[in-house]
PDB file of C-alpha atoms in Angstrom:
ATOM      1  CA  UNK A  23     119.843-111.511  95.485  1.00  0.00           C
ATOM      2  CA  UNK A  24     119.983-111.336  99.250  1.00  0.00           C
ATOM      3  CA  UNK A  25     118.065-113.675 101.519  1.00  0.00           C
ATOM      4  CA  UNK A  26     117.738-114.655 105.151  1.00  0.00           C
ATOM      5  CA  UNK A  27     117.254-118.168 106.446  1.00  0.00           C
ATOM      6  CA  UNK A  28     115.456-117.891 109.775  1.00  0.00           C
ATOM      7  CA  UNK A  29     115.150-120.634 112.384  1.00  0.00           C
ATOM      8  CA  UNK A  30     111.584-119.900 113.503  1.00  0.00           C
ATOM      9  CA  UNK A  31     111.954-122.375 116.379  1.00  0.00           C
ATOM     10  CA  UNK A  32     114.291-119.861 118.032  1.00  0.00           C
ATOM     11  CA  UNK A  33     111.403-117.484 118.751  1.00  0.00           C
ATOM     12  CA  UNK A  34     107.657-118.005 119.136  1.00  0.00           C
ATOM     13  CA  UNK A  35     107.162-114.609 117.455  1.00  0.00           C
ATOM     14  CA  UNK A  36     109.034-115.473 114.261  1.00  0.00           C
ATOM     15  CA  UNK A  37     106.352-117.301 112.250  1.00  0.00           C
ATOM     16  CA  UNK A  38     103.570-114.772 112.982  1.00  0.00           C
ATOM     17  CA  UNK A  39     105.955-111.942 112.066  1.00  0.00           C
ATOM     18  CA  UNK A  40     106.803-113.707 108.791  1.00  0.00           C
ATOM     19  CA  UNK A  41     103.169-114.258 107.738  1.00  0.00           C
ATOM     20  CA  UNK A  42     102.813-110.922 105.877  1.00  0.00           C
ATOM     21  CA  UNK A  43     105.965-111.737 103.909  1.00  0.00           C
ATOM     22  CA  UNK A  44     104.630-115.200 103.121  1.00  0.00           C
ATOM     23  CA  UNK A  45     101.386-113.674 101.851  1.00  0.00           C
ATOM     24  CA  UNK A  46     103.414-111.283  99.673  1.00  0.00           C
ATOM     25  CA  UNK A  47     105.429-114.197  98.243  1.00  0.00           C
ATOM     26  CA  UNK A  48     108.641-113.094  99.977  1.00  0.00           C
ATOM     27  CA  UNK A  49     108.906-115.900 102.571  1.00  0.00           C
ATOM     28  CA  UNK A  50     108.213-119.638 102.838  1.00  0.00           C
ATOM     29  CA  UNK A  51     108.900-122.359 105.334  1.00  0.00           C
ATOM     30  CA  UNK A  52     111.205-125.051 104.000  1.00  0.00           C
ATOM     31  CA  UNK A  53     108.932-127.562 105.736  1.00  0.00           C
ATOM     32  CA  UNK A  54     105.926-126.495 103.646  1.00  0.00           C
ATOM     33  CA  UNK A  55     106.068-129.465 101.229  1.00  0.00           C
ATOM     34  CA  UNK A  56     107.704-131.916 103.629  1.00  0.00           C
ATOM     35  CA  UNK A  57     106.378-134.643 105.932  1.00  0.00           C
ATOM     36  CA  UNK A  58     107.164-132.127 108.707  1.00  0.00           C
ATOM     37  CA  UNK A  59     104.697-129.590 107.247  1.00  0.00           C
ATOM     38  CA  UNK A  60     102.723-129.550 110.515  1.00  0.00           C
ATOM     39  CA  UNK A  61     105.867-128.010 112.061  1.00  0.00           C
ATOM     40  CA  UNK A  62     106.288-125.360 109.352  1.00  0.00           C
ATOM     41  CA  UNK A  63     105.803-122.473 111.768  1.00  0.00           C
ATOM     42  CA  UNK A  64     108.731-123.713 113.866  1.00  0.00           C
ATOM     43  CA  UNK A  65     110.948-124.676 110.966  1.00  0.00           C
ATOM     44  CA  UNK A  66     113.380-122.847 108.719  1.00  0.00           C
ATOM     45  CA  UNK A  67     112.027-119.953 106.649  1.00  0.00           C
ATOM     46  CA  UNK A  68     113.638-118.540 103.528  1.00  0.00           C
ATOM     47  CA  UNK A  69     112.968-114.812 103.225  1.00  0.00           C
ATOM     48  CA  UNK A  70     113.795-112.312 100.479  1.00  0.00           C
ATOM     49  CA  UNK A  71     115.618-109.362 102.019  1.00  0.00           C
ATOM     50  CA  UNK A  72     113.742-106.449 100.526  1.00  0.00           C
ATOM     51  CA  UNK A  73     114.831-103.671 102.892  1.00  0.00           C
ATOM     52  CA  UNK A  74     111.478-103.499 104.703  1.00  0.00           C
ATOM     53  CA  UNK A  75     111.872-101.884 108.147  1.00  0.00           C
ATOM     54  CA  UNK A  76     109.740-104.522 109.895  1.00  0.00           C
ATOM     55  CA  UNK A  77     111.852-107.313 108.478  1.00  0.00           C
ATOM     56  CA  UNK A  78     115.084-105.539 109.453  1.00  0.00           C
ATOM     57  CA  UNK A  79     113.717-105.265 113.011  1.00  0.00           C
ATOM     58  CA  UNK A  80     112.789-108.964 113.118  1.00  0.00           C
ATOM     59  CA  UNK A  81     116.263-109.941 111.908  1.00  0.00           C
ATOM     60  CA  UNK A  82     117.875-107.656 114.484  1.00  0.00           C
ATOM     61  CA  UNK A  83     115.840-109.279 117.279  1.00  0.00           C
ATOM     62  CA  UNK A  84     116.433-112.809 115.976  1.00  0.00           C
ATOM     63  CA  UNK A  85     120.182-112.162 115.623  1.00  0.00           C
ATOM     64  CA  UNK A  86     120.384-112.075 119.414  1.00  0.00           C
ATOM     65  CA  UNK A  87     119.766-115.821 119.388  1.00  0.00           C
ATOM     66  CA  UNK A  88     122.911-117.726 118.363  1.00  0.00           C
ATOM     67  CA  UNK A  89     122.634-119.248 114.922  1.00  0.00           C
ATOM     68  CA  UNK A  90     118.986-118.225 114.409  1.00  0.00           C
ATOM     69  CA  UNK A  91     119.524-116.093 111.291  1.00  0.00           C
ATOM     70  CA  UNK A  92     121.743-116.836 108.328  1.00  0.00           C
ATOM     71  CA  UNK A  93     122.191-114.248 105.620  1.00  0.00           C
ATOM     72  CA  UNK A  94     122.645-115.691 102.163  1.00  0.00           C
ATOM     73  CA  UNK A  95     123.558-114.317  98.792  1.00  0.00           C
ATOM     74  CA  UNK A  96     122.595-116.328  95.737  1.00  0.00           C
ATOM     75  CA  UNK A  97     122.774-115.911  92.006  1.00  0.00           C
ATOM     76  CA  UNK A  98     119.300-117.413  91.499  1.00  0.00           C
ATOM     77  CA  UNK A  99     115.755-116.336  92.264  1.00  0.00           C
ATOM     78  CA  UNK A 100     113.697-117.222  95.308  1.00  0.00           C
ATOM     79  CA  UNK A 101     112.056-120.396  93.953  1.00  0.00           C
ATOM     80  CA  UNK A 102     115.323-121.889  92.697  1.00  0.00           C
ATOM     81  CA  UNK A 103     117.067-121.219  96.014  1.00  0.00           C
ATOM     82  CA  UNK A 104     114.061-122.551  97.932  1.00  0.00           C
ATOM     83  CA  UNK A 105     114.107-125.760  95.874  1.00  0.00           C
ATOM     84  CA  UNK A 106     117.854-126.188  96.416  1.00  0.00           C
ATOM     85  CA  UNK A 107     117.656-125.688 100.191  1.00  0.00           C
ATOM     86  CA  UNK A 108     114.599-127.915 100.435  1.00  0.00           C
ATOM     87  CA  UNK A 109     116.621-130.610  98.685  1.00  0.00           C
ATOM     88  CA  UNK A 110     119.308-130.304 101.377  1.00  0.00           C
ATOM     89  CA  UNK A 111     116.965-131.109 104.269  1.00  0.00           C
ATOM     90  CA  UNK A 112     117.692-134.843 104.258  1.00  0.00           C
ATOM     91  CA  UNK A 113     121.077-136.533 104.555  1.00  0.00           C
ATOM     92  CA  UNK A 114     121.623-140.156 103.685  1.00  0.00           C
ATOM     93  CA  UNK A 115     123.546-141.873 106.465  1.00  0.00           C
ATOM     94  CA  UNK A 116     126.114-144.637 105.985  1.00  0.00           C
ATOM     95  CA  UNK A 117     123.490-147.279 106.836  1.00  0.00           C
ATOM     96  CA  UNK A 118     121.175-145.927 104.115  1.00  0.00           C
ATOM     97  CA  UNK A 119     118.710-144.254 106.447  1.00  0.00           C
ATOM     98  CA  UNK A 120     117.796-140.568 106.235  1.00  0.00           C
ATOM     99  CA  UNK A 121     118.386-137.886 108.835  1.00  0.00           C
ATOM    100  CA  UNK A 122     117.353-134.245 108.831  1.00  0.00           C
ATOM    101  CA  UNK A 123     120.256-131.840 108.328  1.00  0.00           C
ATOM    102  CA  UNK A 124     119.577-128.759 110.486  1.00  0.00           C
ATOM    103  CA  UNK A 125     121.729-126.512 108.306  1.00  0.00           C
ATOM    104  CA  UNK A 126     119.463-123.523 109.003  1.00  0.00           C
ATOM    105  CA  UNK A 127     120.707-123.565 112.597  1.00  0.00           C
ATOM    106  CA  UNK A 128     124.128-121.961 112.266  1.00  0.00           C
ATOM    107  CA  UNK A 129     125.421-123.856 115.285  1.00  0.00           C
ATOM    108  CA  UNK A 130     124.670-127.197 113.599  1.00  0.00           C
ATOM    109  CA  UNK A 131     126.101-126.143 110.243  1.00  0.00           C
ATOM    110  CA  UNK A 132     129.274-124.893 111.918  1.00  0.00           C
ATOM    111  CA  UNK A 133     129.806-128.275 113.610  1.00  0.00           C
ATOM    112  CA  UNK A 134     129.127-130.317 110.489  1.00  0.00           C
ATOM    113  CA  UNK A 135     130.980-128.097 108.013  1.00  0.00           C
ATOM    114  CA  UNK A 136     134.455-129.453 108.823  1.00  0.00           C
ATOM    115  CA  UNK A 137     133.180-133.030 108.422  1.00  0.00           C
ATOM    116  CA  UNK A 138     131.987-132.456 104.863  1.00  0.00           C
ATOM    117  CA  UNK A 139     134.264-133.228 101.951  1.00  0.00           C
ATOM    118  CA  UNK A 140     135.038-130.401  99.517  1.00  0.00           C
ATOM    119  CA  UNK A 141     132.636-132.006  97.016  1.00  0.00           C
ATOM    120  CA  UNK A 142     129.874-132.192  99.650  1.00  0.00           C
ATOM    121  CA  UNK A 143     130.435-128.546 100.566  1.00  0.00           C
ATOM    122  CA  UNK A 144     130.145-127.463  96.938  1.00  0.00           C
ATOM    123  CA  UNK A 145     127.001-129.542  96.445  1.00  0.00           C
ATOM    124  CA  UNK A 146     125.443-128.104  99.598  1.00  0.00           C
ATOM    125  CA  UNK A 147     126.342-124.535  98.624  1.00  0.00           C
ATOM    126  CA  UNK A 148     124.863-124.965  95.127  1.00  0.00           C
ATOM    127  CA  UNK A 149     123.622-121.535  93.963  1.00  0.00           C
ATOM    128  CA  UNK A 150     124.598-119.815  97.226  1.00  0.00           C
ATOM    129  CA  UNK A 151     127.395-117.281  96.786  1.00  0.00           C
ATOM    130  CA  UNK A 152     127.836-116.393 100.471  1.00  0.00           C
ATOM    131  CA  UNK A 153     126.510-117.551 103.833  1.00  0.00           C
ATOM    132  CA  UNK A 154     126.989-115.746 107.138  1.00  0.00           C
ATOM    133  CA  UNK A 155     125.660-116.360 110.620  1.00  0.00           C
ATOM    134  CA  UNK A 156     126.383-114.884 114.041  1.00  0.00           C
ATOM    135  CA  UNK A 157     127.868-117.430 116.456  1.00  0.00           C
ATOM    136  CA  UNK A 158     129.288-116.621 119.883  1.00  0.00           C
ATOM    137  CA  UNK A 159     129.171-112.902 119.118  1.00  0.00           C
ATOM    138  CA  UNK A 160     131.141-113.200 115.875  1.00  0.00           C
ATOM    139  CA  UNK A 161     130.179-113.599 112.250  1.00  0.00           C
ATOM    140  CA  UNK A 162     131.013-116.949 110.678  1.00  0.00           C
ATOM    141  CA  UNK A 163     131.153-116.431 106.946  1.00  0.00           C
ATOM    142  CA  UNK A 164     131.413-118.779 104.022  1.00  0.00           C
ATOM    143  CA  UNK A 165     131.982-117.638 100.469  1.00  0.00           C
ATOM    144  CA  UNK A 166     131.766-119.639  97.258  1.00  0.00           C
ATOM    145  CA  UNK A 167     135.230-118.417  96.242  1.00  0.00           C
ATOM    146  CA  UNK A 168     136.626-120.078  99.402  1.00  0.00           C
ATOM    147  CA  UNK A 169     135.197-123.390  98.234  1.00  0.00           C
ATOM    148  CA  UNK A 170     136.890-123.007  94.880  1.00  0.00           C
ATOM    149  CA  UNK A 171     140.314-122.032  96.237  1.00  0.00           C
ATOM    150  CA  UNK A 172     140.670-123.817  99.564  1.00  0.00           C
ATOM    151  CA  UNK A 173     139.202-126.151 102.125  1.00  0.00           C
ATOM    152  CA  UNK A 174     136.931-123.372 103.570  1.00  0.00           C
TER     153      UNK A 174
END
């Protein structure tokens, strides 16, 4: 299935535009069940890409903001992907404390990606088959097959 991961903090219009999709069960904020739930409207949203014209327009507008929209392919349904991504929100630091991993912001993921070990990359990718995000006018793309054959 195809999904989008939208950084709603990149636009004040994002969360209101996503509400109809949330009500239809096609979108949820990853902060929904987190201590940061009060910030859900400004957090990352997972959205099923269903071909709806309004959603295509929102993604087109959001794509103008660097790193604000990631397009994902996954071989699992919405709830399983949501649970996986929700489980990736926190990173355990060397001192044992937790930090939020802003992977939904393509700029942050791009910077951290080269620091991750191959095992960490595979664990992060989980059920995701491909991940792409527009950065500096170009698409940055990750594919599960890259993880299996090289140091992506």
